[in-house]
Amino acid sequence: MNGSPEEQSLIAARSVPLTERDATLCLHLVSGVGPRVFESLIARFGSAKQVLDAAPSELREVSGVTQKLAREISEAQTSLDIGPQLKICADHGIEILDQTHDQYPMALKEIYDPPTVLFSQGMLVPADSIAISIVGSRHATHYGLTVAERLSAELSLVGFTIVSGLARGIDAAAHRGALKAGGRTIAVLGGGLLNLYPPEHGPLAAEVRNQGAILSEALPLQAPKSGSFPRRNRIISGLSLGVIVIEAGERSGALISARMALEQGREVFAVPGRIDSRMSRGCHRLIRDGAKLVECVDDVLEELGPLAIPTQLHADETIRHPAELKLSDQEKLVLNAIASEPTSFDLIVVQTGLPPARVLSTISVLEIRRLVKRLSGTTLVRV
């Protein structure tokens, strides 16, 4: 191994090798190892365990790693005790999700600076990849709260998971809408899971845990800080196919979520408000800048494109496009009879058992929804 005799002696004195999850948590505790530095370290060494086992001289070869940080990383296994954090998590049913964990959201791995670890209470499921974020003002009007709850419920009923930040105002209304509709919802916190803010949302947080999950990249007992909320917003947008902004002033934090969504390649939606309300200015600016105006669920479905990876909603239902969520049973039957390769009209009729005229009219609906494409008069392909 490279390094001076002193470095080799330090490495030899280290404790029993950690699991990959524990090694990732250990790196997470090192001040200065943020998501971008972590990604660079993994790209260079291959795993968190190998990063911790590397000599300081090797660590300094990585962009963003100073001499001081290299030394802190190299000493982390002996200088940092992850035991208390592991016990806190075990005592409170908190799962530690590193990027190798099967519950770590695939969508987050695609963003520029994915969280090193996520602390989670509740359960994430594959269907959560069909998610929409709803964000907005903490000082929402009655109009904003009503729209947020109604739109969240309607999106939940067609199969979307609702993501928000458990804050006062629009966030809380979005979570409540999903809960009342019996849908799934995910809350992303700026502080630790055991240091809930605002504190009066404890009962709401418990409901979210039962019908989804609560996530944070902060240590469980860490208090929320003002600077942690903008960073939290990148997770909210990163988990979603798109972000809907409902009521936002000109300097609202919700506009940060919208900007991050654009940077991450997500869709941005905005609900219009009263022209004489200052709470509408942020949304109206977004609409002027090209955000999709939203009045109902169909406005969202029309804007979303095909999923990068087909998502299994149930044991017998896999979807490739969010627009499939609103299909009738007959439309699903016809769609599933059309393959990604050219499929003849006669074969579709045989496989569905439907009358030709009904198949033809259903295909027209699927074409309008941009779920299938006609290659010729009698041949179609699933988009």
mmCIF file of C-alpha atoms in Angstrom:
data_model
loop_
_atom_site.group_PDB
_atom_site.id
_atom_site.type_symbol
_atom_site.label_atom_id
_atom_site.label_comp_id
_atom_site.label_asym_id
_atom_site.label_seq_id
_atom_site.Cartn_x
_atom_site.Cartn_y
_atom_site.Cartn_z
ATOM 1 C CA MET A 1 0.000 0.000 0.000
ATOM 2 C CA ASN A 2 1.208 3.527 -0.789
ATOM 3 C CA GLY A 3 1.987 6.066 1.915
ATOM 4 C CA SER A 4 4.596 6.816 4.552
ATOM 5 C CA PRO A 5 5.383 4.374 7.416
ATOM 6 C CA GLU A 6 3.284 6.632 9.685
ATOM 7 C CA GLU A 7 0.296 6.342 7.326
ATOM 8 C CA GLN A 8 0.685 2.575 7.048
ATOM 9 C CA SER A 9 0.858 2.291 10.862
ATOM 10 C CA LEU A 10 -2.373 4.310 11.170
ATOM 11 C CA ILE A 11 -4.163 2.071 8.676
ATOM 12 C CA ALA A 12 -2.957 -1.111 10.393
ATOM 13 C CA ALA A 13 -4.255 0.137 13.734
ATOM 14 C CA ARG A 14 -7.793 0.559 12.506
ATOM 15 C CA SER A 15 -10.628 -1.480 13.927
ATOM 16 C CA VAL A 16 -12.543 -4.360 12.356
ATOM 17 C CA PRO A 17 -13.717 -3.462 8.811
ATOM 18 C CA LEU A 18 -17.087 -1.767 8.674
ATOM 19 C CA THR A 19 -20.022 -2.764 6.519
ATOM 20 C CA GLU A 20 -20.527 -0.564 3.452
ATOM 21 C CA ARG A 21 -23.521 1.127 5.102
ATOM 22 C CA ASP A 22 -21.576 1.844 8.279
ATOM 23 C CA ALA A 23 -18.586 3.073 6.293
ATOM 24 C CA THR A 24 -20.874 5.461 4.412
ATOM 25 C CA LEU A 25 -22.338 6.718 7.694
ATOM 26 C CA CYS A 26 -18.826 7.220 9.027
ATOM 27 C CA LEU A 27 -17.932 9.348 5.992
ATOM 28 C CA HIS A 28 -21.206 11.236 6.409
ATOM 29 C CA LEU A 29 -20.044 12.259 9.894
ATOM 30 C CA VAL A 30 -16.782 13.732 8.570
ATOM 31 C CA SER A 31 -17.153 17.491 8.309
ATOM 32 C CA GLY A 32 -16.277 18.502 4.774
ATOM 33 C CA VAL A 33 -17.466 15.318 3.061
ATOM 34 C CA GLY A 34 -20.594 16.532 1.318
ATOM 35 C CA PRO A 35 -22.435 14.745 -1.487
ATOM 36 C CA ARG A 36 -20.142 15.998 -4.254
ATOM 37 C CA VAL A 37 -16.910 15.127 -2.456
ATOM 38 C CA PHE A 38 -18.418 11.759 -1.507
ATOM 39 C CA GLU A 39 -19.256 11.032 -5.164
ATOM 40 C CA SER A 40 -15.692 11.932 -6.198
ATOM 41 C CA LEU A 41 -14.249 9.668 -3.511
ATOM 42 C CA ILE A 42 -16.442 6.725 -4.563
ATOM 43 C CA ALA A 43 -15.530 7.284 -8.214
ATOM 44 C CA ARG A 44 -11.841 7.091 -7.274
ATOM 45 C CA PHE A 45 -11.865 4.238 -4.739
ATOM 46 C CA GLY A 46 -14.979 2.233 -5.573
ATOM 47 C CA SER A 47 -16.646 2.019 -2.145
ATOM 48 C CA ALA A 48 -16.929 3.829 1.163
ATOM 49 C CA LYS A 49 -14.917 1.087 2.887
ATOM 50 C CA GLN A 50 -12.060 1.555 0.447
ATOM 51 C CA VAL A 51 -12.190 5.316 0.952
ATOM 52 C CA LEU A 52 -11.733 4.874 4.705
ATOM 53 C CA ASP A 53 -8.885 2.439 4.128
ATOM 54 C CA ALA A 54 -7.033 4.763 1.759
ATOM 55 C CA ALA A 55 -3.879 6.606 2.798
ATOM 56 C CA PRO A 56 -4.030 10.403 3.142
ATOM 57 C CA SER A 57 -1.645 10.750 0.212
ATOM 58 C CA GLU A 58 -4.108 8.822 -1.976
ATOM 59 C CA LEU A 59 -7.089 10.792 -0.712
ATOM 60 C CA ARG A 60 -5.410 14.088 -1.606
ATOM 61 C CA GLU A 61 -5.476 13.029 -5.257
ATOM 62 C CA VAL A 62 -9.261 13.514 -5.258
ATOM 63 C CA SER A 63 -10.652 16.905 -6.275
ATOM 64 C CA GLY A 64 -11.986 18.849 -3.298
ATOM 65 C CA VAL A 65 -9.992 16.918 -0.690
ATOM 66 C CA THR A 66 -7.547 19.142 1.192
ATOM 67 C CA GLN A 67 -4.672 17.893 3.296
ATOM 68 C CA LYS A 68 -6.688 18.487 6.474
ATOM 69 C CA LEU A 69 -9.746 16.681 5.110
ATOM 70 C CA ALA A 70 -7.627 13.765 3.875
ATOM 71 C CA ARG A 71 -6.257 13.299 7.374
ATOM 72 C CA GLU A 72 -9.747 13.482 8.934
ATOM 73 C CA ILE A 73 -11.075 10.866 6.507
ATOM 74 C CA SER A 74 -8.099 8.598 7.126
ATOM 75 C CA GLU A 75 -8.594 8.841 10.910
ATOM 76 C CA ALA A 76 -12.397 8.606 10.800
ATOM 77 C CA GLN A 77 -12.616 4.921 11.735
ATOM 78 C CA THR A 78 -10.741 5.536 14.962
ATOM 79 C CA SER A 79 -11.766 9.122 15.748
ATOM 80 C CA LEU A 80 -15.495 8.879 15.043
ATOM 81 C CA ASP A 81 -17.890 6.589 16.876
ATOM 82 C CA ILE A 82 -20.941 5.718 14.798
ATOM 83 C CA GLY A 83 -22.292 3.492 17.576
ATOM 84 C CA PRO A 84 -24.519 6.159 19.194
ATOM 85 C CA GLN A 85 -26.087 7.060 15.845
ATOM 86 C CA LEU A 86 -26.765 3.393 15.064
ATOM 87 C CA LYS A 87 -28.409 2.936 18.474
ATOM 88 C CA ILE A 88 -30.587 6.033 18.075
ATOM 89 C CA CYS A 89 -31.757 4.762 14.705
ATOM 90 C CA ALA A 90 -32.421 1.255 16.004
ATOM 91 C CA ASP A 91 -34.354 2.584 19.017
ATOM 92 C CA HIS A 92 -36.638 4.771 16.884
ATOM 93 C CA GLY A 93 -37.212 2.576 13.862
ATOM 94 C CA ILE A 94 -35.041 4.708 11.583
ATOM 95 C CA GLU A 95 -33.591 3.018 8.520
ATOM 96 C CA ILE A 96 -30.224 4.237 7.213
ATOM 97 C CA LEU A 97 -30.325 4.218 3.425
ATOM 98 C CA ASP A 98 -27.030 4.428 1.601
ATOM 99 C CA GLN A 99 -26.979 4.395 -2.185
ATOM 100 C CA THR A 100 -26.634 0.609 -2.278
ATOM 101 C CA HIS A 101 -29.816 0.086 -0.222
ATOM 102 C CA ASP A 102 -32.784 -1.278 -2.177
ATOM 103 C CA GLN A 103 -35.035 1.480 -0.773
ATOM 104 C CA TYR A 104 -32.734 4.339 -1.808
ATOM 105 C CA PRO A 105 -34.761 6.167 -4.491
ATOM 106 C CA MET A 106 -33.436 5.590 -7.995
ATOM 107 C CA ALA A 107 -34.541 9.100 -9.001
ATOM 108 C CA LEU A 108 -32.189 10.660 -6.447
ATOM 109 C CA LYS A 109 -29.207 8.811 -7.871
ATOM 110 C CA GLU A 110 -29.735 10.765 -11.096
ATOM 111 C CA ILE A 111 -29.304 14.256 -9.607
ATOM 112 C CA TYR A 112 -26.036 16.168 -9.468
ATOM 113 C CA ASP A 113 -25.527 15.882 -5.700
ATOM 114 C CA PRO A 114 -27.517 12.925 -4.324
ATOM 115 C CA PRO A 115 -27.595 12.572 -0.523
ATOM 116 C CA THR A 116 -24.780 10.443 0.869
ATOM 117 C CA VAL A 117 -27.279 8.771 3.190
ATOM 118 C CA LEU A 118 -30.965 9.169 3.911
ATOM 119 C CA PHE A 119 -32.509 8.539 7.301
ATOM 120 C CA SER A 120 -35.989 7.099 6.821
ATOM 121 C CA GLN A 121 -39.027 6.298 8.923
ATOM 122 C CA GLY A 122 -41.848 4.489 7.197
ATOM 123 C CA MET A 123 -41.460 2.615 3.938
ATOM 124 C CA LEU A 124 -40.479 3.542 0.402
ATOM 125 C CA VAL A 125 -41.901 1.382 -2.390
ATOM 126 C CA PRO A 126 -41.241 1.151 -6.160
ATOM 127 C CA ALA A 127 -44.516 2.952 -6.933
ATOM 128 C CA ASP A 128 -43.070 6.058 -5.244
ATOM 129 C CA SER A 129 -41.099 6.683 -8.423
ATOM 130 C CA ILE A 130 -44.404 8.016 -9.810
ATOM 131 C CA ALA A 131 -44.251 11.100 -7.599
ATOM 132 C CA ILE A 132 -45.208 14.762 -7.810
ATOM 133 C CA SER A 133 -43.998 17.433 -5.400
ATOM 134 C CA ILE A 134 -46.354 20.131 -4.164
ATOM 135 C CA VAL A 135 -44.725 23.139 -2.511
ATOM 136 C CA GLY A 136 -45.670 26.703 -1.676
ATOM 137 C CA SER A 137 -45.963 29.408 0.930
ATOM 138 C CA ARG A 138 -45.973 28.790 4.659
ATOM 139 C CA HIS A 139 -48.364 31.758 4.908
ATOM 140 C CA ALA A 140 -50.902 30.389 2.454
ATOM 141 C CA THR A 141 -54.350 31.838 1.944
ATOM 142 C CA HIS A 142 -57.569 29.844 2.235
ATOM 143 C CA TYR A 143 -57.582 29.584 -1.561
ATOM 144 C CA GLY A 144 -54.052 28.143 -1.639
ATOM 145 C CA LEU A 145 -54.730 25.616 1.110
ATOM 146 C CA THR A 146 -57.944 24.466 -0.549
ATOM 147 C CA VAL A 147 -56.308 24.036 -3.964
ATOM 148 C CA ALA A 148 -53.292 22.230 -2.506
ATOM 149 C CA GLU A 149 -55.422 19.731 -0.606
ATOM 150 C CA ARG A 150 -57.801 19.128 -3.523
ATOM 151 C CA LEU A 151 -55.076 18.759 -6.162
ATOM 152 C CA SER A 152 -53.037 16.484 -3.891
ATOM 153 C CA ALA A 153 -56.065 14.245 -3.298
ATOM 154 C CA GLU A 154 -56.873 14.061 -7.014
ATOM 155 C CA LEU A 155 -53.280 13.199 -7.924
ATOM 156 C CA SER A 156 -53.226 10.558 -5.188
ATOM 157 C CA LEU A 157 -56.404 8.953 -6.482
ATOM 158 C CA VAL A 158 -54.886 8.372 -9.921
ATOM 159 C CA GLY A 159 -51.730 6.862 -8.395
ATOM 160 C CA PHE A 160 -49.168 9.594 -7.724
ATOM 161 C CA THR A 161 -47.138 9.719 -4.516
ATOM 162 C CA ILE A 162 -47.187 13.261 -3.106
ATOM 163 C CA VAL A 163 -43.867 14.703 -1.930
ATOM 164 C CA SER A 164 -43.542 17.828 0.205
ATOM 165 C CA GLY A 165 -41.645 19.270 3.152
ATOM 166 C CA LEU A 166 -44.058 18.986 6.118
ATOM 167 C CA ALA A 167 -43.855 22.759 6.590
ATOM 168 C CA ARG A 168 -46.769 24.954 7.595
ATOM 169 C CA GLY A 169 -49.118 26.105 4.870
ATOM 170 C CA ILE A 170 -49.112 24.494 1.431
ATOM 171 C CA ASP A 171 -46.820 21.590 2.405
ATOM 172 C CA ALA A 172 -49.097 20.439 5.215
ATOM 173 C CA ALA A 173 -52.193 20.805 3.020
ATOM 174 C CA ALA A 174 -50.547 18.673 0.314
ATOM 175 C CA HIS A 175 -49.751 15.890 2.782
ATOM 176 C CA ARG A 176 -53.273 16.017 4.221
ATOM 177 C CA GLY A 177 -54.849 15.803 0.780
ATOM 178 C CA ALA A 178 -52.911 12.639 -0.018
ATOM 179 C CA LEU A 179 -53.696 11.109 3.372
ATOM 180 C CA LYS A 180 -57.426 11.805 3.110
ATOM 181 C CA ALA A 181 -57.483 10.213 -0.357
ATOM 182 C CA GLY A 182 -55.764 7.099 1.003
ATOM 183 C CA GLY A 183 -52.692 7.769 -1.135
ATOM 184 C CA ARG A 184 -48.990 7.676 -0.428
ATOM 185 C CA THR A 185 -47.005 10.705 0.656
ATOM 186 C CA ILE A 186 -43.363 11.449 1.476
ATOM 187 C CA ALA A 187 -42.122 14.262 3.716
ATOM 188 C CA VAL A 188 -38.549 15.524 3.413
ATOM 189 C CA LEU A 189 -37.279 17.400 6.470
ATOM 190 C CA GLY A 190 -34.622 20.070 6.826
ATOM 191 C CA GLY A 191 -33.584 18.801 10.246
ATOM 192 C CA GLY A 192 -33.348 15.394 11.883
ATOM 193 C CA LEU A 193 -36.277 13.003 12.070
ATOM 194 C CA LEU A 194 -36.278 13.249 15.866
ATOM 195 C CA ASN A 195 -36.085 17.045 15.911
ATOM 196 C CA LEU A 196 -39.287 17.734 14.037
ATOM 197 C CA TYR A 197 -40.033 21.221 12.743
ATOM 198 C CA PRO A 198 -42.557 22.656 13.118
ATOM 199 C CA PRO A 199 -43.165 20.734 16.358
ATOM 200 C CA GLU A 200 -46.960 20.947 16.108
ATOM 201 C CA HIS A 201 -46.821 18.693 13.031
ATOM 202 C CA GLY A 202 -45.992 15.640 15.137
ATOM 203 C CA PRO A 203 -49.423 14.000 14.567
ATOM 204 C CA LEU A 204 -49.237 14.774 10.836
ATOM 205 C CA ALA A 205 -45.744 13.250 10.676
ATOM 206 C CA ALA A 206 -47.058 10.075 12.296
ATOM 207 C CA GLU A 207 -49.765 9.794 9.635
ATOM 208 C CA VAL A 208 -47.223 10.322 6.869
ATOM 209 C CA ARG A 209 -45.031 7.547 8.306
ATOM 210 C CA ASN A 210 -47.992 5.180 8.206
ATOM 211 C CA GLN A 211 -48.882 6.030 4.599
ATOM 212 C CA GLY A 212 -45.444 6.640 3.165
ATOM 213 C CA ALA A 213 -42.161 7.827 4.615
ATOM 214 C CA ILE A 214 -40.343 10.695 6.289
ATOM 215 C CA LEU A 215 -36.820 11.351 5.016
ATOM 216 C CA SER A 216 -33.857 13.513 5.958
ATOM 217 C CA GLU A 217 -30.151 13.574 5.230
ATOM 218 C CA ALA A 218 -29.560 15.198 8.640
ATOM 219 C CA LEU A 219 -28.607 13.100 11.652
ATOM 220 C CA PRO A 220 -31.725 12.113 13.650
ATOM 221 C CA LEU A 221 -31.238 14.586 16.507
ATOM 222 C CA GLN A 222 -29.846 17.435 14.388
ATOM 223 C CA ALA A 223 -31.754 20.704 14.721
ATOM 224 C CA PRO A 224 -32.958 22.323 11.489
ATOM 225 C CA LYS A 225 -30.908 25.304 10.295
ATOM 226 C CA SER A 226 -31.939 27.999 7.838
ATOM 227 C CA GLY A 227 -29.342 26.838 5.308
ATOM 228 C CA SER A 228 -30.534 23.251 5.433
ATOM 229 C CA PHE A 229 -33.943 23.995 3.900
ATOM 230 C CA PRO A 230 -32.679 24.968 0.425
ATOM 231 C CA ARG A 231 -30.599 21.780 0.390
ATOM 232 C CA ARG A 232 -33.669 19.839 1.495
ATOM 233 C CA ASN A 233 -35.511 21.249 -1.529
ATOM 234 C CA ARG A 234 -33.187 19.489 -3.985
ATOM 235 C CA ILE A 235 -34.333 16.176 -2.474
ATOM 236 C CA ILE A 236 -38.007 17.134 -2.768
ATOM 237 C CA SER A 237 -37.619 17.964 -6.455
ATOM 238 C CA GLY A 238 -35.215 15.089 -7.066
ATOM 239 C CA LEU A 239 -37.729 12.515 -5.837
ATOM 240 C CA SER A 240 -40.362 13.741 -8.281
ATOM 241 C CA LEU A 241 -41.293 13.758 -11.935
ATOM 242 C CA GLY A 242 -42.316 17.382 -11.499
ATOM 243 C CA VAL A 243 -42.894 20.149 -8.971
ATOM 244 C CA ILE A 244 -46.183 22.039 -8.567
ATOM 245 C CA VAL A 245 -45.918 25.468 -6.937
ATOM 246 C CA ILE A 246 -49.078 26.747 -5.238
ATOM 247 C CA GLU A 247 -48.855 30.279 -3.846
ATOM 248 C CA ALA A 248 -45.365 31.722 -3.640
ATOM 249 C CA GLY A 249 -44.215 35.247 -2.974
ATOM 250 C CA GLU A 250 -41.425 36.788 -4.997
ATOM 251 C CA ARG A 251 -38.785 35.436 -2.601
ATOM 252 C CA SER A 252 -40.483 32.216 -1.582
ATOM 253 C CA GLY A 253 -38.400 29.130 -0.877
ATOM 254 C CA ALA A 254 -40.780 27.272 -3.179
ATOM 255 C CA LEU A 255 -39.143 29.076 -6.094
ATOM 256 C CA ILE A 256 -35.852 27.455 -5.083
ATOM 257 C CA SER A 257 -37.535 24.062 -5.490
ATOM 258 C CA ALA A 258 -38.743 25.125 -8.929
ATOM 259 C CA ARG A 259 -35.244 26.220 -9.968
ATOM 260 C CA MET A 260 -33.730 22.987 -8.700
ATOM 261 C CA ALA A 261 -36.382 20.998 -10.549
ATOM 262 C CA LEU A 262 -35.352 22.677 -13.803
ATOM 263 C CA GLU A 263 -31.675 21.959 -13.093
ATOM 264 C CA GLN A 264 -32.541 18.309 -12.457
ATOM 265 C CA GLY A 265 -34.567 17.986 -15.664
ATOM 266 C CA ARG A 266 -37.912 17.788 -13.849
ATOM 267 C CA GLU A 267 -41.107 19.483 -14.997
ATOM 268 C CA VAL A 268 -42.253 22.700 -13.327
ATOM 269 C CA PHE A 269 -45.939 23.496 -12.827
ATOM 270 C CA ALA A 270 -47.656 26.465 -11.220
ATOM 271 C CA VAL A 271 -51.192 27.150 -10.061
ATOM 272 C CA PRO A 272 -52.396 30.680 -10.894
ATOM 273 C CA GLY A 273 -53.874 32.863 -8.180
ATOM 274 C CA ARG A 274 -55.543 36.222 -7.733
ATOM 275 C CA ILE A 275 -53.811 38.994 -9.671
ATOM 276 C CA ASP A 276 -54.056 41.337 -6.667
ATOM 277 C CA SER A 277 -52.475 38.874 -4.216
ATOM 278 C CA ARG A 278 -48.770 39.099 -3.420
ATOM 279 C CA MET A 279 -48.870 35.344 -2.794
ATOM 280 C CA SER A 280 -49.537 34.853 -6.510
ATOM 281 C CA ARG A 281 -46.541 36.767 -7.834
ATOM 282 C CA GLY A 282 -44.083 33.884 -7.706
ATOM 283 C CA CYS A 283 -46.450 31.487 -9.478
ATOM 284 C CA HIS A 284 -47.374 34.025 -12.151
ATOM 285 C CA ARG A 285 -43.693 34.694 -12.792
ATOM 286 C CA LEU A 286 -43.084 30.981 -13.231
ATOM 287 C CA ILE A 287 -45.963 30.765 -15.715
ATOM 288 C CA ARG A 288 -44.594 33.747 -17.664
ATOM 289 C CA ASP A 289 -41.210 31.992 -17.746
ATOM 290 C CA GLY A 290 -42.693 28.820 -19.220
ATOM 291 C CA ALA A 291 -44.009 26.751 -16.308
ATOM 292 C CA LYS A 292 -47.097 24.693 -17.129
ATOM 293 C CA LEU A 293 -50.282 26.297 -15.782
ATOM 294 C CA VAL A 294 -52.170 23.761 -13.654
ATOM 295 C CA GLU A 295 -55.896 23.697 -13.017
ATOM 296 C CA CYS A 296 -56.468 19.938 -12.753
ATOM 297 C CA VAL A 297 -54.762 16.536 -12.873
ATOM 298 C CA ASP A 298 -54.975 16.332 -16.671
ATOM 299 C CA ASP A 299 -52.751 19.413 -16.958
ATOM 300 C CA VAL A 300 -50.038 17.486 -15.116
ATOM 301 C CA LEU A 301 -50.468 14.252 -17.059
ATOM 302 C CA GLU A 302 -50.336 16.044 -20.410
ATOM 303 C CA GLU A 303 -46.932 17.538 -19.643
ATOM 304 C CA LEU A 304 -45.133 14.482 -18.260
ATOM 305 C CA GLY A 305 -43.189 12.327 -20.687
ATOM 306 C CA PRO A 306 -42.435 8.586 -20.621
ATOM 307 C CA LEU A 307 -40.756 7.167 -17.533
ATOM 308 C CA ALA A 308 -37.043 6.460 -17.778
ATOM 309 C CA ILE A 309 -37.667 3.012 -16.271
ATOM 310 C CA PRO A 310 -41.046 1.197 -16.322
ATOM 311 C CA THR A 311 -42.551 1.183 -12.825
ATOM 312 C CA GLN A 312 -44.472 -1.681 -11.250
ATOM 313 C CA LEU A 313 -47.440 -0.244 -9.375
ATOM 314 C CA HIS A 314 -48.947 -3.612 -8.452
ATOM 315 C CA ALA A 315 -48.102 -7.256 -9.018
ATOM 316 C CA ASP A 316 -50.007 -7.256 -12.313
ATOM 317 C CA GLU A 317 -49.569 -3.625 -13.446
ATOM 318 C CA THR A 318 -46.461 -1.988 -14.866
ATOM 319 C CA ILE A 319 -46.643 1.461 -16.405
ATOM 320 C CA ARG A 320 -44.321 3.280 -18.786
ATOM 321 C CA HIS A 321 -45.993 6.678 -18.853
ATOM 322 C CA PRO A 322 -47.814 8.636 -16.105
ATOM 323 C CA ALA A 323 -50.763 9.162 -18.470
ATOM 324 C CA GLU A 324 -51.531 5.454 -18.061
ATOM 325 C CA LEU A 325 -52.686 6.179 -14.517
ATOM 326 C CA LYS A 326 -56.018 7.561 -15.763
ATOM 327 C CA LEU A 327 -56.807 4.844 -18.283
ATOM 328 C CA SER A 328 -59.984 2.796 -18.017
ATOM 329 C CA ASP A 329 -59.803 -0.999 -17.810
ATOM 330 C CA GLN A 330 -60.626 -1.254 -21.519
ATOM 331 C CA GLU A 331 -57.930 1.258 -22.460
ATOM 332 C CA LYS A 332 -55.373 -0.635 -20.348
ATOM 333 C CA LEU A 333 -56.391 -3.904 -22.027
ATOM 334 C CA VAL A 334 -55.811 -2.489 -25.507
ATOM 335 C CA LEU A 335 -52.592 -0.719 -24.507
ATOM 336 C CA ASN A 336 -51.115 -3.906 -23.034
ATOM 337 C CA ALA A 337 -51.861 -5.716 -26.300
ATOM 338 C CA ILE A 338 -49.629 -3.278 -28.194
ATOM 339 C CA ALA A 339 -45.925 -4.103 -27.989
ATOM 340 C CA SER A 340 -42.842 -1.924 -28.309
ATOM 341 C CA GLU A 341 -42.371 -3.625 -31.672
ATOM 342 C CA PRO A 342 -44.809 -3.096 -34.564
ATOM 343 C CA THR A 343 -48.130 -4.781 -33.680
ATOM 344 C CA SER A 344 -50.882 -5.466 -36.188
ATOM 345 C CA PHE A 345 -54.454 -4.317 -35.606
ATOM 346 C CA ASP A 346 -55.727 -7.876 -36.142
ATOM 347 C CA LEU A 347 -53.444 -9.198 -33.406
ATOM 348 C CA ILE A 348 -54.700 -6.525 -30.977
ATOM 349 C CA VAL A 349 -58.296 -7.585 -31.673
ATOM 350 C CA VAL A 350 -57.442 -11.240 -31.057
ATOM 351 C CA GLN A 351 -55.540 -10.569 -27.827
ATOM 352 C CA THR A 352 -58.181 -8.262 -26.323
ATOM 353 C CA GLY A 353 -61.255 -10.181 -27.486
ATOM 354 C CA LEU A 354 -62.991 -6.844 -28.114
ATOM 355 C CA PRO A 355 -65.028 -5.945 -31.207
ATOM 356 C CA PRO A 356 -62.860 -4.280 -33.910
ATOM 357 C CA ALA A 357 -64.843 -1.028 -33.759
ATOM 358 C CA ARG A 358 -64.282 -0.746 -29.988
ATOM 359 C CA VAL A 359 -60.557 -1.490 -30.398
ATOM 360 C CA LEU A 360 -60.320 1.187 -33.076
ATOM 361 C CA SER A 361 -62.008 3.848 -30.943
ATOM 362 C CA THR A 362 -59.819 2.933 -27.951
ATOM 363 C CA ILE A 363 -56.674 3.193 -30.055
ATOM 364 C CA SER A 364 -57.741 6.730 -31.013
ATOM 365 C CA VAL A 365 -57.886 7.659 -27.319
ATOM 366 C CA LEU A 366 -54.427 6.143 -26.718
ATOM 367 C CA GLU A 367 -53.041 8.095 -29.668
ATOM 368 C CA ILE A 368 -54.436 11.334 -28.280
ATOM 369 C CA ARG A 369 -52.758 10.557 -24.957
ATOM 370 C CA ARG A 370 -49.497 9.899 -26.877
ATOM 371 C CA LEU A 371 -49.201 6.365 -25.523
ATOM 372 C CA VAL A 372 -49.193 4.610 -28.902
ATOM 373 C CA LYS A 373 -48.114 5.610 -32.387
ATOM 374 C CA ARG A 374 -49.573 4.456 -35.692
ATOM 375 C CA LEU A 375 -46.877 3.253 -38.099
ATOM 376 C CA SER A 376 -49.334 2.516 -40.881
ATOM 377 C CA GLY A 377 -53.062 2.053 -41.305
ATOM 378 C CA THR A 378 -52.988 -1.371 -39.596
ATOM 379 C CA THR A 379 -49.771 -1.340 -37.529
ATOM 380 C CA LEU A 380 -49.110 0.362 -34.186
ATOM 381 C CA VAL A 381 -46.312 0.566 -31.630
ATOM 382 C CA ARG A 382 -46.344 1.415 -27.940
ATOM 383 C CA VAL A 383 -44.436 4.601 -27.210
#
